[in-house]
Coordinates of C-alpha atoms in Angstrom, one line a residue:
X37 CA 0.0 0.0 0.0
X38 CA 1.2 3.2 -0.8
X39 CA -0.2 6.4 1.4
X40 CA 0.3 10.1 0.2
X41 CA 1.7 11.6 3.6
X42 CA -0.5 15.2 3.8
X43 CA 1.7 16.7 6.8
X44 CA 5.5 15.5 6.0
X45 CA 4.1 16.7 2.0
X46 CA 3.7 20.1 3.4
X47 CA 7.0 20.3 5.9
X48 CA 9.1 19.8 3.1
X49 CA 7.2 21.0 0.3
X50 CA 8.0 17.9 -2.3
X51 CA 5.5 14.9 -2.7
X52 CA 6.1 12.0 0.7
X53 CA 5.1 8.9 0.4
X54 CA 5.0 6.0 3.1
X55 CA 4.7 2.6 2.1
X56 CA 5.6 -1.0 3.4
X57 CA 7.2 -2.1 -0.1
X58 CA 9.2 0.5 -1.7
X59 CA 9.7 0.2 -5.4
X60 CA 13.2 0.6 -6.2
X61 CA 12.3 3.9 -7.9
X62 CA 10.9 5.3 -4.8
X63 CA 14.5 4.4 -2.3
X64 CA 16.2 6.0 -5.3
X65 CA 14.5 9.1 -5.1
X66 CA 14.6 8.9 -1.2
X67 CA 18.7 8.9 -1.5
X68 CA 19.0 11.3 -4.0
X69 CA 17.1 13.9 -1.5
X70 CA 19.6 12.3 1.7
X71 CA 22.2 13.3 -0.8
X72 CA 21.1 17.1 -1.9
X73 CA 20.1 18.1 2.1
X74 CA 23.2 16.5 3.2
X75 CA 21.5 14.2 5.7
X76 CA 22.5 11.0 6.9
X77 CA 22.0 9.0 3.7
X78 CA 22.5 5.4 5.4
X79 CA 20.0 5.9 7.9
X80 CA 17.1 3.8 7.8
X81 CA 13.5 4.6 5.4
X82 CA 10.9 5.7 6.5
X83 CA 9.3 7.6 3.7
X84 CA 10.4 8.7 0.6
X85 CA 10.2 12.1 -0.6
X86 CA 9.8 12.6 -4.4
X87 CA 11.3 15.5 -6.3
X88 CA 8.6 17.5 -8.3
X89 CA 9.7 16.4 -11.7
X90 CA 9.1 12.9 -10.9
X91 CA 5.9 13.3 -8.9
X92 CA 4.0 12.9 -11.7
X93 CA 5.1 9.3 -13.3
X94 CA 5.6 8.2 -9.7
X95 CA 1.9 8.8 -9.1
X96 CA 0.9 7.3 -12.3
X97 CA 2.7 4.2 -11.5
X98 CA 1.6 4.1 -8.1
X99 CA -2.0 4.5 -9.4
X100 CA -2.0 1.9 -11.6
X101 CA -1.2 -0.7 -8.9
X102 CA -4.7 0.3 -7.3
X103 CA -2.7 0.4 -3.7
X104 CA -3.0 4.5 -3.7
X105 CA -3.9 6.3 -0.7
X106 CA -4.5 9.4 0.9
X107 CA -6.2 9.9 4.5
X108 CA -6.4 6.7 4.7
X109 CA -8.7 6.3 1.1
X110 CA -8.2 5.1 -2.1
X111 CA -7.6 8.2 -4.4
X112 CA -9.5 7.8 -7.8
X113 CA -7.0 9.6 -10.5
X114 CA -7.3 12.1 -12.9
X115 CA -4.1 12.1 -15.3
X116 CA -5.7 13.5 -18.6
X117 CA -8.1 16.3 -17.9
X118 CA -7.0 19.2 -16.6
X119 CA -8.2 22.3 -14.0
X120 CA -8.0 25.6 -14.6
X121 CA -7.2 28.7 -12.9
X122 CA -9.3 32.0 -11.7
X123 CA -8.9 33.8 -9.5
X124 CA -11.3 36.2 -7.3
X125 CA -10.7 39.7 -6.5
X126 CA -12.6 41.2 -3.1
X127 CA -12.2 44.6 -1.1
X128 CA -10.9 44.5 2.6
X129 CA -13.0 47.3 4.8
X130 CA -9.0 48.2 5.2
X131 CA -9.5 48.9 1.0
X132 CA -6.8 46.2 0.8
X133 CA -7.1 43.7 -2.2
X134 CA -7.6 40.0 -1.5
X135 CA -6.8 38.0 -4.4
X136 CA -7.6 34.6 -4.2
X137 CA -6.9 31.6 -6.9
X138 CA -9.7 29.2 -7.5
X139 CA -9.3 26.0 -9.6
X140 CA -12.7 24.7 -12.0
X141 CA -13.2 22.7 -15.1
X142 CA -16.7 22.5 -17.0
X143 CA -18.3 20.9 -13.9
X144 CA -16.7 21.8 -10.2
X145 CA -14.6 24.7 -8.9
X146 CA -12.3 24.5 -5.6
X147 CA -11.1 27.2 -3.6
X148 CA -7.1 26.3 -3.2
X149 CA -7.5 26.8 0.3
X150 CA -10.3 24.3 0.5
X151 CA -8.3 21.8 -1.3
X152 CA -6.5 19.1 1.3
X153 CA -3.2 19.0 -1.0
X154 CA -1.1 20.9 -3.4
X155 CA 1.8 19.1 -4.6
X156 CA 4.1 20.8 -6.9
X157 CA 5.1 18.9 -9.9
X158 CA 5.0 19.2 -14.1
X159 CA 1.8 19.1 -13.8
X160 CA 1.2 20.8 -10.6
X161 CA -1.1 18.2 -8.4
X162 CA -4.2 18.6 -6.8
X163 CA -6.0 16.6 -3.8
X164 CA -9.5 17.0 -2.7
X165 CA -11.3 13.7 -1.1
X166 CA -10.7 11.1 -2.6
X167 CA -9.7 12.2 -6.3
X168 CA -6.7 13.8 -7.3
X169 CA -6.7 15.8 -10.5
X170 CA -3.7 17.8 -12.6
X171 CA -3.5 21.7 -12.8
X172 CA -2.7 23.3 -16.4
X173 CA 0.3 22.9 -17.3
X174 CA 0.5 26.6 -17.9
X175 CA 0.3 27.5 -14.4
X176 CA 2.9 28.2 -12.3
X177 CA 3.6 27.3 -9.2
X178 CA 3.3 31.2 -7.5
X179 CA -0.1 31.8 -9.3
X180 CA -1.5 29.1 -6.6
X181 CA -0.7 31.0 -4.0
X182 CA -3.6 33.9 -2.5
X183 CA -2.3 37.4 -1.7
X184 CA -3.5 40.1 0.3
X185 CA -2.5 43.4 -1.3
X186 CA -2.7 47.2 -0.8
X187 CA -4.5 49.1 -3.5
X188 CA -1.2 50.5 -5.2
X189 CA 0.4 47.0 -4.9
X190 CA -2.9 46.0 -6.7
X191 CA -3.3 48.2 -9.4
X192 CA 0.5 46.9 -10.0
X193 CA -0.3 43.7 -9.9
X194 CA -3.4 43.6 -12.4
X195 CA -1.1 45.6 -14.7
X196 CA 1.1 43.4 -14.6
X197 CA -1.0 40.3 -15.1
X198 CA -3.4 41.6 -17.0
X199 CA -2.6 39.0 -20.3
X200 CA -2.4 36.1 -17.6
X201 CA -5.9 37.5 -15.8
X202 CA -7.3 37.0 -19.2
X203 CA -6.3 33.8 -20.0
X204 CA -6.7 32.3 -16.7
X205 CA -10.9 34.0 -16.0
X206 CA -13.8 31.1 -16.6
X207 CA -14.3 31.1 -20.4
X208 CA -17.5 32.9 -21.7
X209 CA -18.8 30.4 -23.9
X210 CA -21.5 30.2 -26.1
X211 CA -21.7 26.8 -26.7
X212 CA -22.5 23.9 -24.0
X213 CA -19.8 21.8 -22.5
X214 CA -20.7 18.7 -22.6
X215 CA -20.7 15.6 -19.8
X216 CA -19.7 12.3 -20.5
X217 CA -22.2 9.5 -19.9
X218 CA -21.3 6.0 -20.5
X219 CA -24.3 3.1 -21.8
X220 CA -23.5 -0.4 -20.6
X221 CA -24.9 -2.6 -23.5
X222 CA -24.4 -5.6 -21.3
X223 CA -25.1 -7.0 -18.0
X224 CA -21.7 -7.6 -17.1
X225 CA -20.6 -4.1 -17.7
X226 CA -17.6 -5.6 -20.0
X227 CA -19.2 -3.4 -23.3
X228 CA -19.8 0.0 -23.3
X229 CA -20.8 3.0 -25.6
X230 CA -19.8 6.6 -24.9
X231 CA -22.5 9.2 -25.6
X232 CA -22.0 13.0 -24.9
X233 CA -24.7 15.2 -22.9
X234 CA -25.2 18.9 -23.7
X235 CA -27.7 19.9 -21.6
X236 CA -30.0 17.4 -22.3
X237 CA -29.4 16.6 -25.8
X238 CA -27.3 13.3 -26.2
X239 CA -25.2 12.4 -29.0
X240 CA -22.6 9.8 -29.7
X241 CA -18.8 10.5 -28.9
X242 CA -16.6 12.6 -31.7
X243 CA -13.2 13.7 -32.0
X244 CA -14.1 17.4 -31.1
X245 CA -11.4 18.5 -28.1
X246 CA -13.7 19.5 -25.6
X247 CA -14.9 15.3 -25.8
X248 CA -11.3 13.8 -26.3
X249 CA -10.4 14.5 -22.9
X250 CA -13.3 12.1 -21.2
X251 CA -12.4 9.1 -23.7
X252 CA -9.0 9.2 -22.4
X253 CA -10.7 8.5 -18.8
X254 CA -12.6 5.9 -20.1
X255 CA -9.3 4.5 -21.3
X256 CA -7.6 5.2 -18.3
X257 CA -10.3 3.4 -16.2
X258 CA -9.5 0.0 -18.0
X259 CA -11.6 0.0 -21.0
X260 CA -10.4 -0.3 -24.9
X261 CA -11.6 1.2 -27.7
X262 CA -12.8 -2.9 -29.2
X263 CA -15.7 -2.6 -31.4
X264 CA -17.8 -5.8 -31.1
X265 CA -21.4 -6.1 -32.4
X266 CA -23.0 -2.5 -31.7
X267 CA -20.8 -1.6 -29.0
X268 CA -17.4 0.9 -28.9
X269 CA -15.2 -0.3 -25.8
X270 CA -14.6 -3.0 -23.8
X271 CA -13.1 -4.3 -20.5
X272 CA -12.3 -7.5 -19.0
X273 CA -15.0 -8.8 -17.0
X274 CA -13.2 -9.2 -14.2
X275 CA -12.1 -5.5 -14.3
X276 CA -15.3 -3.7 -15.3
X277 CA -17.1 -2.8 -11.9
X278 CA -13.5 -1.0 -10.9
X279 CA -13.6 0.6 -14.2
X280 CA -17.0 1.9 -13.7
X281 CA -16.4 2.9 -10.0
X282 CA -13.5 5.4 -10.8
X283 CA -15.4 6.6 -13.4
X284 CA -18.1 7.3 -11.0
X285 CA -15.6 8.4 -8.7
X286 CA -14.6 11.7 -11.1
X287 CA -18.4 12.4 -11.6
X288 CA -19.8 10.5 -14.9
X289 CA -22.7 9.0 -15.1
X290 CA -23.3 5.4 -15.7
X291 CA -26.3 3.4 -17.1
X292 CA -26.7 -0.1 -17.4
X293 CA -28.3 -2.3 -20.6
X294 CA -31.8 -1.2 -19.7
X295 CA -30.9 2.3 -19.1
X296 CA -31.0 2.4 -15.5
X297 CA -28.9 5.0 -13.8
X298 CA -26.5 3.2 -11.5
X299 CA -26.7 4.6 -8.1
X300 CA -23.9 4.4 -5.2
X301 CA -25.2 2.8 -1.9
X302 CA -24.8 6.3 0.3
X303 CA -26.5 5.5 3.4
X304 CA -26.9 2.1 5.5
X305 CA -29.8 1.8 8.8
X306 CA -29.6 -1.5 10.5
X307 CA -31.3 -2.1 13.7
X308 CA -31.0 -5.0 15.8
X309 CA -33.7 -6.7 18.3
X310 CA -32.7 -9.8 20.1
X311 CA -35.7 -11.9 20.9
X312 CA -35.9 -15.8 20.3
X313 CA -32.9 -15.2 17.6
X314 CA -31.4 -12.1 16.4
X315 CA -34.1 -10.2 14.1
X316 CA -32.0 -7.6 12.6
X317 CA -34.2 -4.7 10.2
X318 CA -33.0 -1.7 8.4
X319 CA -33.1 0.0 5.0
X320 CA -30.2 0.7 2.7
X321 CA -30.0 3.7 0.7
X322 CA -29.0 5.0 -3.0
X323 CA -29.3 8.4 -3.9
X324 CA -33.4 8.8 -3.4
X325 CA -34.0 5.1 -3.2
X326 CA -34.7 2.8 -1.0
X327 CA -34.3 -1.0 -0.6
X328 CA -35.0 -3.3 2.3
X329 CA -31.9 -4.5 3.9
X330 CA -33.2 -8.2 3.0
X331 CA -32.3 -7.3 -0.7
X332 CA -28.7 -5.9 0.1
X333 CA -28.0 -9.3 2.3
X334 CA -29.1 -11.3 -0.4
X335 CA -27.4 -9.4 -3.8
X336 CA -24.1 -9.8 -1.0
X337 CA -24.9 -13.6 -1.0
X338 CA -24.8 -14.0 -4.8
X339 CA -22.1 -12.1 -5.1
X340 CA -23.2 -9.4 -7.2
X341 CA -22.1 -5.8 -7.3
X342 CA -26.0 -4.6 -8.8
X343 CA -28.9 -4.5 -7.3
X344 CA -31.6 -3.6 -9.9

């Protein structure tokens, strides 16, 4: 298992990682820091601090073994799309200028100081929950930091930045962005079709940019672009319910072979009575619905990962 390490991440300002098993990369990297700070380079590992040029292949690799932690979670990854930066501008009662950066894509936006982990890297990294998602590699590092400013520093600092402000504001567009929404043709999830939803209006995947971006998650979830009988991709059986978790993870949405949303369980009541025997009751929730707890128990005995 390897664990993202928020507070020894922060103290020394490169990507720490604790793990059990280092791969060889990692006690590498760990020496070659011993060796630039001058510390004790025999002593024994404990973690392993990365150097921000290699953060980001480590992280891939380290992703790809499923064993990827952080506060004590499995982080659902991100490599291909990337988040943006704004930044907001409001007036202290003092009249001094508070500038702070905010990251978004067509969907979410995070306050950076809301987010539980910036690591600095090529891309720069982002950690909120569970999911971990790249900055664009046009932004630098010092953009991500807020700044509290006096109105002459300010006026400097918008001249200054004025190009960059422009790039960096929320586009104005006039078109839609679309969301990715994948239809499982198949009960076992193994075959898939990608469709693309602009507000409401549903249309099969293209090469346009703006959709490129969520086939590469598809493909980075474990699916292949195979085309068998009607379908587009395909994943191994034994790998598609992961596949479609991570996806659900970074906020698709999924729907199986008779168009059925699939729904997250979110929310588990179980109540227990002892009388002859042990009668135990509750209900188990997904999203708006609700299901006895006798149909969890038995969908849990067959094994399955569905629950119509």
């Amino acid at each position: 298992m390897f664990t993202i390490d928020k507070t020894k991440s922060h103290s020394f300002r490169t990507l720490t990682i604790v793990t059990e098993t280092p791969l060889p990369l990692l006690i590498e990297e760990e020496k070659g820091y011993r060796a630039r700070e001058k510390t004790l380079v025999n002593a024994p590992i404990h973690f392993f601090r990365i150097r921000p040029t290699k953060s980001f292949l480590l992280l891939q690799t380290l992703a790809a073994t499923g064993k990827l932690f952080f506060d004590g979670k499995q982080l659902a990854c991100d490599f291909f799309s990337r988040l943006k930066l704004k930044y907001r501008i409001d007036q202290q009662e003092d009249t001094r200028i508070t500038i702070t950066p905010h990251l978004f894509d067509s969907r979410n936006e995070w306050k950076l100081i809301d987010c539980d982990l910036l690591l600095s890297g090529s891309p720069h990294i982002m950690i909120k929950g569970q999911i971990l998602r790249c900055i664009d590699d046009d932004v630098v590092w010092s953009e991500l930091q807020p700044q509290l400013l006096s109105m002459n520093e300010y006026e400097k600092w918008k001249e200054d930045n004025e190009y960059q402000i422009e790039l960096q504001r929320a586009p104005q567009k006039s078109h839609i962005e679309p969301h990715p929404l994948l239809l499982l043709t198949d009960r076992t999830g193994a075959f898939a079709n990608l469709l693309m939803d602009y507000n409401g209006l549903q249309k099969p995947f293209s090469s346009d940019p703006l959709e490129t971006c969520y086939e590469n998650d598809l493909i980075e979830s474990g699916f292949q672009k195979k085309e068998v009988a009607t379908s587009q991709y395909y994943c191994s059986v034994d790998k598609a319910f992961t596949a479609i978790d991570f996806l659900l993870d970074v906020g698709w949405r999924v729907f199986d072979s008779q168009k059925r949303e699939i729904m997250r369980l979110t929310d588990l009541h179980i109540a227990v009575q002892q009388e002859d025997a042990l009668r135990i009751t509750g209900s188990a929730h997904f999203g708006e619905e609700e299901l006895e707890i006798t149909d969890l128990i038995q969908a849990m005995k067959r094994k399955e990962n569905y629950i119509p």
